[in-house]
Coordinates of C-alpha atoms and ligand atoms in Angstrom, one line a residue:
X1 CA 76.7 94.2 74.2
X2 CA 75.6 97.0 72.4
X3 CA 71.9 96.2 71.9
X4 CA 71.8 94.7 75.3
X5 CA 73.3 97.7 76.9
X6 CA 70.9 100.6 78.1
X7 CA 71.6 103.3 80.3
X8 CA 68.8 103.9 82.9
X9 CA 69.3 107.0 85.6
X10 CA 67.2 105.7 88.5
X11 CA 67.3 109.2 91.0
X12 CA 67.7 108.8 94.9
X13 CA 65.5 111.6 95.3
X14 CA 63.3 113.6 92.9
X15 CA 65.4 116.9 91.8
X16 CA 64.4 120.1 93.5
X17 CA 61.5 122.3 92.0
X18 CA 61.5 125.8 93.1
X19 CA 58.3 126.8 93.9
X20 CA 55.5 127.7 91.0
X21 CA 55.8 131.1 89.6
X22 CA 52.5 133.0 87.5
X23 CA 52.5 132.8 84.0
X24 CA 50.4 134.6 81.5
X25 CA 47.3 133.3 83.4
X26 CA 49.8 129.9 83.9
X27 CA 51.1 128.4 86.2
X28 CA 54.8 127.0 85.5
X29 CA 56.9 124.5 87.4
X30 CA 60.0 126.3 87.2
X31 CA 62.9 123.2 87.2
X32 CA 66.3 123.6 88.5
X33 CA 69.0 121.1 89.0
X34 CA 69.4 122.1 92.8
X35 CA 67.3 120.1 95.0
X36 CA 66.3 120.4 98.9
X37 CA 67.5 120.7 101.6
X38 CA 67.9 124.4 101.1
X39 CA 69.7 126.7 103.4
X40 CA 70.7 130.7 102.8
X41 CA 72.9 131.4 100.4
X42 CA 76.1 133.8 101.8
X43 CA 75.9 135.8 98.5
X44 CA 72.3 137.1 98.2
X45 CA 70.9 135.7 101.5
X46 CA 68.0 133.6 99.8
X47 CA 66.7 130.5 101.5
X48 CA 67.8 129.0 97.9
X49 CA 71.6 126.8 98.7
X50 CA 70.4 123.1 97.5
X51 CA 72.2 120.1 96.5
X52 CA 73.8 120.2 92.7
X53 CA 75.4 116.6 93.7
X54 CA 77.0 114.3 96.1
X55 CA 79.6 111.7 95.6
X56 CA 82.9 110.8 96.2
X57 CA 84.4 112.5 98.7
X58 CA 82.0 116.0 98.1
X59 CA 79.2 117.5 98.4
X60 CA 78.4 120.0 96.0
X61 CA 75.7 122.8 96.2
X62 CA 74.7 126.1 94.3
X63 CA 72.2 128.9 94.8
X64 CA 69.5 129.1 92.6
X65 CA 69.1 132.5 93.2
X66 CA 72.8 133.7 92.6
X67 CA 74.3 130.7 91.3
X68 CA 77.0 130.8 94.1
X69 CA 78.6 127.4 94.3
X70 CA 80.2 125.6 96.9
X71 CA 81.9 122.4 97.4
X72 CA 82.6 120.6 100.8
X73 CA 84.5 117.8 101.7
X74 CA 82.5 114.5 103.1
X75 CA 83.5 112.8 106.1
X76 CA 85.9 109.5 105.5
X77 CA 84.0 106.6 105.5
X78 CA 85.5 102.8 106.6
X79 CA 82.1 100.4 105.2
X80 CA 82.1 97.1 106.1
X81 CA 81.6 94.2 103.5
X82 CA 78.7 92.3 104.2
X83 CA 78.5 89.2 101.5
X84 CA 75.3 88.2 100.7
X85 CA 74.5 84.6 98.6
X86 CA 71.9 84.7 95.7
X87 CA 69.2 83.6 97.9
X88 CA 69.5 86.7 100.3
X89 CA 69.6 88.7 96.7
X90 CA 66.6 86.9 95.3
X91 CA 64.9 87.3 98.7
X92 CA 65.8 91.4 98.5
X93 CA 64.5 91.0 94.8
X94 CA 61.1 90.0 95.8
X95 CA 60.9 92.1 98.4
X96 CA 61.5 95.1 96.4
X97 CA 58.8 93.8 93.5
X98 CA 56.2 92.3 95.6
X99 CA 57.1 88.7 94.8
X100 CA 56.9 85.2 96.7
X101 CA 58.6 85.2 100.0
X102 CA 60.4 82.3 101.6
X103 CA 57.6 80.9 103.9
X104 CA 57.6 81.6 107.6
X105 CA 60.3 84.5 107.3
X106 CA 57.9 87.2 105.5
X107 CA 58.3 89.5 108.2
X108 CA 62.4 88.6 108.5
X109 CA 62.6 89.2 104.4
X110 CA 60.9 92.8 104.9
X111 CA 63.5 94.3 108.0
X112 CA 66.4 92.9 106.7
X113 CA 65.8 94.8 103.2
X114 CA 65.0 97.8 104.6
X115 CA 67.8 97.8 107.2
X116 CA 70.8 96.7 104.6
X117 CA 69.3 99.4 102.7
X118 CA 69.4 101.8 105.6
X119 CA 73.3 100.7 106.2
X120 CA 74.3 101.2 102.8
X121 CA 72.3 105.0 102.1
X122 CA 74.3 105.8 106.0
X123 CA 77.9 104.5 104.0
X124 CA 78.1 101.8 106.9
X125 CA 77.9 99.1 104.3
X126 CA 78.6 97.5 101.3
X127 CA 77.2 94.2 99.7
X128 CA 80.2 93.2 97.1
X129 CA 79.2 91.2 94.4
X130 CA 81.5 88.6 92.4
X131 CA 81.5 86.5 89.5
X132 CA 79.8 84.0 91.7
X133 CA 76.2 86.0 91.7
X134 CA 76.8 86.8 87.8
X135 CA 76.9 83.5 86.8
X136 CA 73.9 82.7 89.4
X137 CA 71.8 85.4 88.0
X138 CA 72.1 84.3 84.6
X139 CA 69.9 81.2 85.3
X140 CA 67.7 83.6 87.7
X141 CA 64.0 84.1 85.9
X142 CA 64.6 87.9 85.9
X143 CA 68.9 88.4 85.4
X144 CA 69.0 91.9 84.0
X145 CA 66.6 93.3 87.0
X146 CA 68.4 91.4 89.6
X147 CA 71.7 92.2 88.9
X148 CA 70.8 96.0 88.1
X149 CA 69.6 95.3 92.0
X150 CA 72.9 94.3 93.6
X151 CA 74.4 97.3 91.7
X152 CA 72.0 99.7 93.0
X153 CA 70.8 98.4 96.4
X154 CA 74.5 97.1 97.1
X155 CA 76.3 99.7 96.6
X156 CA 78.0 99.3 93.8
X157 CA 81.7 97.8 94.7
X158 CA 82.7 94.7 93.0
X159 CA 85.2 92.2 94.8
X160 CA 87.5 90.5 92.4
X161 CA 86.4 87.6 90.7
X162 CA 86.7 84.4 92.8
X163 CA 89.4 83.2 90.6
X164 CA 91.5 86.0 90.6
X165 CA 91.2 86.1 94.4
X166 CA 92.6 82.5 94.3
X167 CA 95.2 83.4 91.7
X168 CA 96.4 86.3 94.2
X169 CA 96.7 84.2 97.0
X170 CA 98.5 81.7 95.1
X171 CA 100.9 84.2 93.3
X172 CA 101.6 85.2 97.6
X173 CA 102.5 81.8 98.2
X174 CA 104.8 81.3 95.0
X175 CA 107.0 84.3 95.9
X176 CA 107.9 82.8 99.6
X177 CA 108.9 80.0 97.5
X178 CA 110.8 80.8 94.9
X179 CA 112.6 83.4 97.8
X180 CA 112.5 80.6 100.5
X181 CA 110.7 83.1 102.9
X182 CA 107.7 82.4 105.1
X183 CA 104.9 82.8 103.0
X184 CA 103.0 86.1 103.9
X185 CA 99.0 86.8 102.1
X186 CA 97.1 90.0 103.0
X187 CA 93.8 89.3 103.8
X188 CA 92.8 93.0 103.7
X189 CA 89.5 94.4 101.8
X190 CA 91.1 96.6 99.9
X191 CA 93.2 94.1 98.4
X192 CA 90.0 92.3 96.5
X193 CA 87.4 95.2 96.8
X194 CA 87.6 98.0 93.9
X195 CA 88.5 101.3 95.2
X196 CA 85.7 103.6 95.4
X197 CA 84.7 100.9 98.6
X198 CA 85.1 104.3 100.5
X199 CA 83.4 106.9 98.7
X200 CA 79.9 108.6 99.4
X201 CA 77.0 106.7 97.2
X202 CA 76.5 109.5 94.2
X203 CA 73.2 110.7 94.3
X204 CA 72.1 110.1 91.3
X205 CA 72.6 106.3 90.2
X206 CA 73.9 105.4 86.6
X207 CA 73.5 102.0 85.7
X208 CA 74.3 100.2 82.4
X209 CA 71.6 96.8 81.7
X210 CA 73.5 94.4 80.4
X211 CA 71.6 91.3 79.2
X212 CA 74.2 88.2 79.8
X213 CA 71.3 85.4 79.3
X214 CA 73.1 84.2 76.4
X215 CA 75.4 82.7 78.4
X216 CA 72.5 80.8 80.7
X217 CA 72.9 77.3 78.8
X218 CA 76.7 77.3 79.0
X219 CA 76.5 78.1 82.8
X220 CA 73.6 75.8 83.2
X221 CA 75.6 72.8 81.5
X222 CA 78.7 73.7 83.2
X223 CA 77.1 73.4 87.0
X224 CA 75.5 70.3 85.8
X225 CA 78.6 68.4 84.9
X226 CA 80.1 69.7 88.1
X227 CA 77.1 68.2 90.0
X228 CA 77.2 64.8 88.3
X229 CA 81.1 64.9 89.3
X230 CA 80.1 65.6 92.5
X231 CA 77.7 63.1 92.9
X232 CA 80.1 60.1 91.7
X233 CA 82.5 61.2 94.3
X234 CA 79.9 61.4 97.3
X235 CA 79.1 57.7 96.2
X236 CA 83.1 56.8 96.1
X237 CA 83.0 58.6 99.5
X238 CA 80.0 56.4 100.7
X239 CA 81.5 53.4 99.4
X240 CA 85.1 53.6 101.0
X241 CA 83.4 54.9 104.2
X242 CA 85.6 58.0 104.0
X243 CA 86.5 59.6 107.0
X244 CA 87.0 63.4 107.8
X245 CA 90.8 63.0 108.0
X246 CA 91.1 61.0 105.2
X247 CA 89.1 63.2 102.9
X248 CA 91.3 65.9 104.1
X249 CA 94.8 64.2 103.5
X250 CA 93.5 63.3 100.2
X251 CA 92.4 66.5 99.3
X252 CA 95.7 68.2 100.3
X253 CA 97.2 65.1 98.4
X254 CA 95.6 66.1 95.1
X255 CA 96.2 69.4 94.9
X256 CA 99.9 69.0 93.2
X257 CA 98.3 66.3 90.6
X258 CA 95.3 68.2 89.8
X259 CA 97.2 71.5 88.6
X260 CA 99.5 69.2 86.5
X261 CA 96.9 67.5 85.3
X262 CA 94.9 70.6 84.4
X263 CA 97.9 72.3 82.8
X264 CA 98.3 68.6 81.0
X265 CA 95.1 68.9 79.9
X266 CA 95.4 72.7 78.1
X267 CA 98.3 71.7 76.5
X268 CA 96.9 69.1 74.8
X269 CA 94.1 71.1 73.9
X270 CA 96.4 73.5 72.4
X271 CA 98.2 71.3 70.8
X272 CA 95.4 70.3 69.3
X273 CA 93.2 72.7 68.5
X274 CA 89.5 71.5 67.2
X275 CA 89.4 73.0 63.4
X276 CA 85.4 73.3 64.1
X277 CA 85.4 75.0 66.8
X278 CA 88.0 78.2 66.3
X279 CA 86.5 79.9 69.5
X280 CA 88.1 77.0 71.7
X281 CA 91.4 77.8 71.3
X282 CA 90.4 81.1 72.5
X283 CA 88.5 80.1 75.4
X284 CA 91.5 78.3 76.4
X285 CA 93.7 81.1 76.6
X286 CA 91.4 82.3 79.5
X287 CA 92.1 79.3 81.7
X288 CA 92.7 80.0 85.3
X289 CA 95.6 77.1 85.0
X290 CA 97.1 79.0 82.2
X291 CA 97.4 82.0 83.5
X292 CA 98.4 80.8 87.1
X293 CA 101.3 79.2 84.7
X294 CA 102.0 82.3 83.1
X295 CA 102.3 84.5 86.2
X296 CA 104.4 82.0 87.6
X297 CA 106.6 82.0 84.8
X298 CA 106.9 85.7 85.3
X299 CA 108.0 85.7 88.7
X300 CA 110.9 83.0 87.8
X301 CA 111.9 84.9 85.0
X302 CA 112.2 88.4 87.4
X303 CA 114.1 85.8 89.4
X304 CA 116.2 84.7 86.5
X305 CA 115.7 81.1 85.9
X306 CA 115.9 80.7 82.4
X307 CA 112.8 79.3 80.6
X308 CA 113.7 75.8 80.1
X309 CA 114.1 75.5 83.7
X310 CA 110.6 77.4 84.3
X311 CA 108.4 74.4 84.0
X312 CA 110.0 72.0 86.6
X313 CA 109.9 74.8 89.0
X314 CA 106.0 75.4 88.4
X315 CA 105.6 71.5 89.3
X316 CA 107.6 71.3 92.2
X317 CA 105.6 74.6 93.6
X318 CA 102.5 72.8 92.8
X319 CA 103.7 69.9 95.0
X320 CA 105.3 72.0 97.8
X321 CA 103.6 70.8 101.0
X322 CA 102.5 74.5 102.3
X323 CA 100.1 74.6 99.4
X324 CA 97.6 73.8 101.8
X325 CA 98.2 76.4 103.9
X326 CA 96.7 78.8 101.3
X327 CA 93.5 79.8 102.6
X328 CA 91.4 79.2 99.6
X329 CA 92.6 75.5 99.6
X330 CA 92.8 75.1 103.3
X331 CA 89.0 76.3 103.5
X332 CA 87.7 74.4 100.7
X333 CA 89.5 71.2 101.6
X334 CA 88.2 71.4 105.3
X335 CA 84.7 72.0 103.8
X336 CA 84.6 69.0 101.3
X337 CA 85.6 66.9 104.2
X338 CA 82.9 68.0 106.5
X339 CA 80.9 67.7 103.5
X340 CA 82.4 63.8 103.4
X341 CA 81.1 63.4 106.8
X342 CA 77.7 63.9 106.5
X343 CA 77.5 62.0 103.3
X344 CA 78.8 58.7 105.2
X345 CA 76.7 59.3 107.8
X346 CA 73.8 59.1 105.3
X347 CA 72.9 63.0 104.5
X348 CA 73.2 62.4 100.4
X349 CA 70.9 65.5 100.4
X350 CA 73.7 67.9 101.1
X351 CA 75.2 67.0 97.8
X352 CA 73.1 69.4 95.3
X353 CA 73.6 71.9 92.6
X354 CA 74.4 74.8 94.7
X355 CA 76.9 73.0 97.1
X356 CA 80.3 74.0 95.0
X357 CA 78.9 77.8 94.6
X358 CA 78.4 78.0 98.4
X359 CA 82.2 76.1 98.8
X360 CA 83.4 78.6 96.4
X361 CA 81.8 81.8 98.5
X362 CA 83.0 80.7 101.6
X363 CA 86.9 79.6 100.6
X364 CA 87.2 83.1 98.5
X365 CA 85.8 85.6 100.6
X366 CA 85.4 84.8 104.4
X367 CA 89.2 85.6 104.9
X368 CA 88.2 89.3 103.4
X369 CA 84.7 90.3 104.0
X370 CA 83.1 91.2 107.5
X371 CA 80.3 89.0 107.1
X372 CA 78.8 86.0 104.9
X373 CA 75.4 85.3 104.9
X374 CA 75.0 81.9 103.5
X375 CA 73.2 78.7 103.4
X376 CA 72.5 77.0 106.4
X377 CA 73.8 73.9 105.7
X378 CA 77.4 75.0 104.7
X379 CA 77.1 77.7 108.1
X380 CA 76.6 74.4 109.9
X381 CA 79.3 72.9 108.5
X382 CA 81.8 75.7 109.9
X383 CA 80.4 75.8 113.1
X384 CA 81.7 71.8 113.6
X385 CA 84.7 70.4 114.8
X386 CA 87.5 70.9 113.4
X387 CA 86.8 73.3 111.0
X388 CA 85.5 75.9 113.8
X389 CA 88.7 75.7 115.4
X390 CA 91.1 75.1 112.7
X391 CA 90.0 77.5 110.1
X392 CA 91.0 81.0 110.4
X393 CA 88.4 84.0 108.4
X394 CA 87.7 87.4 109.8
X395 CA 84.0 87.3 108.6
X396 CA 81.0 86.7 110.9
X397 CA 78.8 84.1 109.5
X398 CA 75.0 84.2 109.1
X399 CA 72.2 82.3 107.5
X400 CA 68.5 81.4 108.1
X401 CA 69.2 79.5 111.0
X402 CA 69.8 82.4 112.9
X403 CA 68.0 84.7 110.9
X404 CA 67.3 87.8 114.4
X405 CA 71.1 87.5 114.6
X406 CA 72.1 88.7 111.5
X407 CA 68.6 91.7 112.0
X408 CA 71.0 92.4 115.7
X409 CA 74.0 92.7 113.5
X410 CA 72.8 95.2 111.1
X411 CA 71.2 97.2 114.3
X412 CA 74.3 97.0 115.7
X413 CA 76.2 99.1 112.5
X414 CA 73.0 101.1 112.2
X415 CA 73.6 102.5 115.7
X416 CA 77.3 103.0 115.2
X417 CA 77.0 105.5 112.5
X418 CA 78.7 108.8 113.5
X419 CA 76.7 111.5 113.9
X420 CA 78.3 113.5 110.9
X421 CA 77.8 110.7 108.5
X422 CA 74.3 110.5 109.7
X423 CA 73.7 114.0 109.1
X424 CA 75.0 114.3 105.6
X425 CA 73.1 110.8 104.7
X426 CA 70.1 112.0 105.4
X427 CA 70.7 115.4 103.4
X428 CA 71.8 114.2 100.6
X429 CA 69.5 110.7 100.5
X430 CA 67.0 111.6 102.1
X431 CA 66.7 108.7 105.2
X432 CA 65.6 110.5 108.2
Ligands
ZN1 ZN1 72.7 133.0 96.3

C-alpha cells in the first residue's frame, strides 16, 4: 500500500492570517499558525488569542503577539451512531461533487447532506463505517474519493467489522454455555465503536488514500456467487411454497450443520493445500469459522477441558438450541424468512445483488447503532408481522420511504445540542 497511500490534509477552516504588514514598498501576508476567532490575550492585552488546534478533549490557543499559550478542556460529548447504507453515501458523494441525483429526491439529497454534516461538525453524530461499505466502495466508480468521504464527512469512527461483531456475540453466548449461565451480550456502542467515538473532530483532518480497487474483481465474483446461491434457494423456496415459519425453523435448524460443515470444509482445505496456489492456505487461516474455532478452543482450555475433548464441545455448542437467540442469527433468520414470504407470494424482485449486504447491515448493527438508514425494501420487511414485534434492536430505522422523517430526526439532534457544545463548534469549525 505504499504507492497507493497518500497523505492529503484537507483544513476545516483556512489558518489565520494576521493582518498585512508594509514591506520595503511590499506588501506581505504575514502567516501564523493561530487562526480566528481572536480574543485578548491576558499577557500583553492584544486582540491576538487564536486557535493553535482542537481535538480530543482540548482546545488549544496561543497569542500571536506574546506567544502565551493556553489549553482548555472541551465539553464531554455522548454522539449518537447514525448508520448510513452505500446508497445514502453515494447520494452524499454526489451531492458534494455535483453528480446525478436520485430522481424526485433532489431537494431531500441536498438537506440531508448538509444537516448530517451540521450534526457531525456540532459532535451530535457519527456515521460509523464497517467492512460492509469498504467492500461496497471497491466496486463504486470513484472508491478512493468515496471512502476518503465517509472518513471525513462521517466523522471518522469505525464500528468493528461485521464479522467480528458476530464473532463477539457468539464468544457471549459460548461462555454462558460452557458456565451453564444465562447467556448475557452487551449491546452497548462502545463495545463495537473505536474509542475516540467521544472526542471533539480535530480541526485539521488527516487522511491516508488508500487505493483497495485491486481487490474489486474478488469482491465482485464473490457477491456474484452469493447471488446465484441465493437465487437457487428463492426458487427451492418457490417451489416448496415455503412458509414464514417454516423458513424460520429451518434456518434455526441449519445453523448447527452449517458451522460443522464450514469447519469440515477448512479442514479439508488444509489438509489439502492447492501446491499452485500458496496464498490459499493463507487465506484460509483468516476464516471467520476458524477463528470462531480457535477462540472457542481458548475459552475451554481457560476452562480446562483438555484438547482432545475441545472439538466435541465446539459441536455440541454449535447445536445448542439458544443459538438462535444470538441476535445476529435471530435478526438474519427472521429477515430471510420475511424475505421467503414475498418470494412465494410472487416478489422474485426482492432477491438481488445487494439483498445479503442489507441482511448483513441490519443483523450486525441495529442492536448497537441509534439509527439505520437503509433500503426500503428490507425497512419494509421489519416493519411486518412478526419481525416488528419479535425482534428486539435499539436503532430507529429510516429509508426513502420516509425520506422527511429521517430530515425530522436529524432536526431533532440539531436542536438538542447544548449550548456549550454549540458554542465551541462554531469556534473552532466555523458553523454558525
Ligand atoms: Zn499575548
Amino acid at each position: 500500500m505504499t504507492d497507493a497511500a497518500k497523505c492529503t490534509k484537507v483544513p476545516f477552516r483556512e489558518r489565520g492570517q494576521a493582518p498585512p504588514i508594509a514591506s520595503g514598498g511590499f506588501l506581505l501576508e504575514e502567516f501564523s499558525w493561530e487562526r480566528g476567532p481572536f480574543t485578548r490575550c491576558a499577557k500583553c492585552g492584544h486582540e491576538a488569542m487564536g486557535i493553535l488546534s482542537a481535538g480530543g478533549q482540548l482546545l488549544t490557543k496561543r497569542c500571536t503577539n506574546c506567544r502565551r499559550m493556553v489549553q482548555i478542556p472541551l465539553p464531554e460529548l455522548d454522539k449518537k451512531a447514525i448508520y448510513l447504507d452505500q446508497f445514502m453515501f453515494s447520494m452524499i458523494y454526489n451531492v458534494k461533487n455535483g453528480g446525478n441525483l436520485p430522481k424526485g429526491h433532489e431537494a431531500f439529497a441536498k438537506e440531508v447532506y448538509a444537516l448530517l454534516r451540521r450534526c457531525v461538525l456540532l459532535q451530535q453524530v457519527f456515521l460509523p463505517h464497517s467492512d460492509i461499505h469498504h467492500d461496497e466502495t471497491t466496486v463504486f466508480h470513484s472508491p478512493i474519493d468515496l471512502r476518503g468521504l465517509y472518513e471525513f464527512f462521517g466523522g471518522d469512527v469505525s464500528v468493528m467489522d461485521s464479522r467480528d461483531v458476530k464473532l463477539l456475540q457468539d464468544i457471549q453466548f459460548a461462555k454462558a454455555y460452557f458456565d451453564g449461565n444465562e447467556p448475557e451480550v452487551s449491546l452497548d456502542i462502545d463495545e463495537i465503536a473505536d474509542s475516540r467515538r467521544n472526542e471533539w473532530l480535530p480541526d485539521m483532518h488527516v487522511g491516508v488514500r488508500a487505493d483497495y480497487s485491486q481487490f474489486a474483481d474478488h469482491i465482485r465474483t464473490v457477491r456474484s456467487d452469493v447471488h446465484d446461491a441465493l437465487k437457487q434457494l428463492a426458487d427451492t423456496w418457490v417451489k416448496n411454497k415455503a412458509s414464514f415459519g417454516g423458513v424460520l425453523e429451518s434456518e434455526f435448524a441449519a445453523i448447527g450443520p452449517t458451522k460443522g460443515q464450514a469447519f469440515a470444509n477448512w479442514l479439508e482445505e488444509v489438509s489439502n493445500p492447492d501446491p499452485s496456489d500458496p496464498l490459499a492456505l493463507f487465506e484460509s487461516s483468516g476464516r471467520p469459522i476458524y477463528r470462531e474455532y480457535r477462540e472457542l478452543c481458548h475459552l475451554l482450555e481457560d476452562r480446562g477441558v483438555d484438547e482432545d475433548n475441545q472439538a466435541i464441545e465446539i459441536m455440541r455448542f454449535w447445536h445448542w438450541e439458544r443459538q438462535r437467540e444470538i441476535p445476529h442469527q435471530k435478526i438474519s433468520s427472521y429477515l430471510f424468512a420475511a424475505v421467503a414470504k414475498r418470494v412465494v407470494m410472487g416478489e422474485k424482485k426482492i432477491v438481488d445483488r445487494g439483498l445479503i449486504n442489507d441482511v448483513r447491515t441490519i443483523s450486525t448493527y441495529a442492536p448497537y447503532v441509534d439509527a439505520l438508514f437503509i433500503d426500503k425494501r428490507c425497512a419494509a420487511l421489519l416493519k411486518e408481522e412478526p419481525l416488528r414485534a419479535e425482534l428486539d434492536y435499539k436503532a430507529r430505522v429510516f429509508s426513502m420511504r420516509d425520506p422527511d422523517e429521517f430530515l425530522e430526526y436529524l432536526r431533532e439532534i440539531e436542536g438538542q445540542t447544548p449550548d456549550e457544545v454549540r458554542e465551541y463548534a462554531a469556534m473552532i469549525y466555523g458553523i454558525d
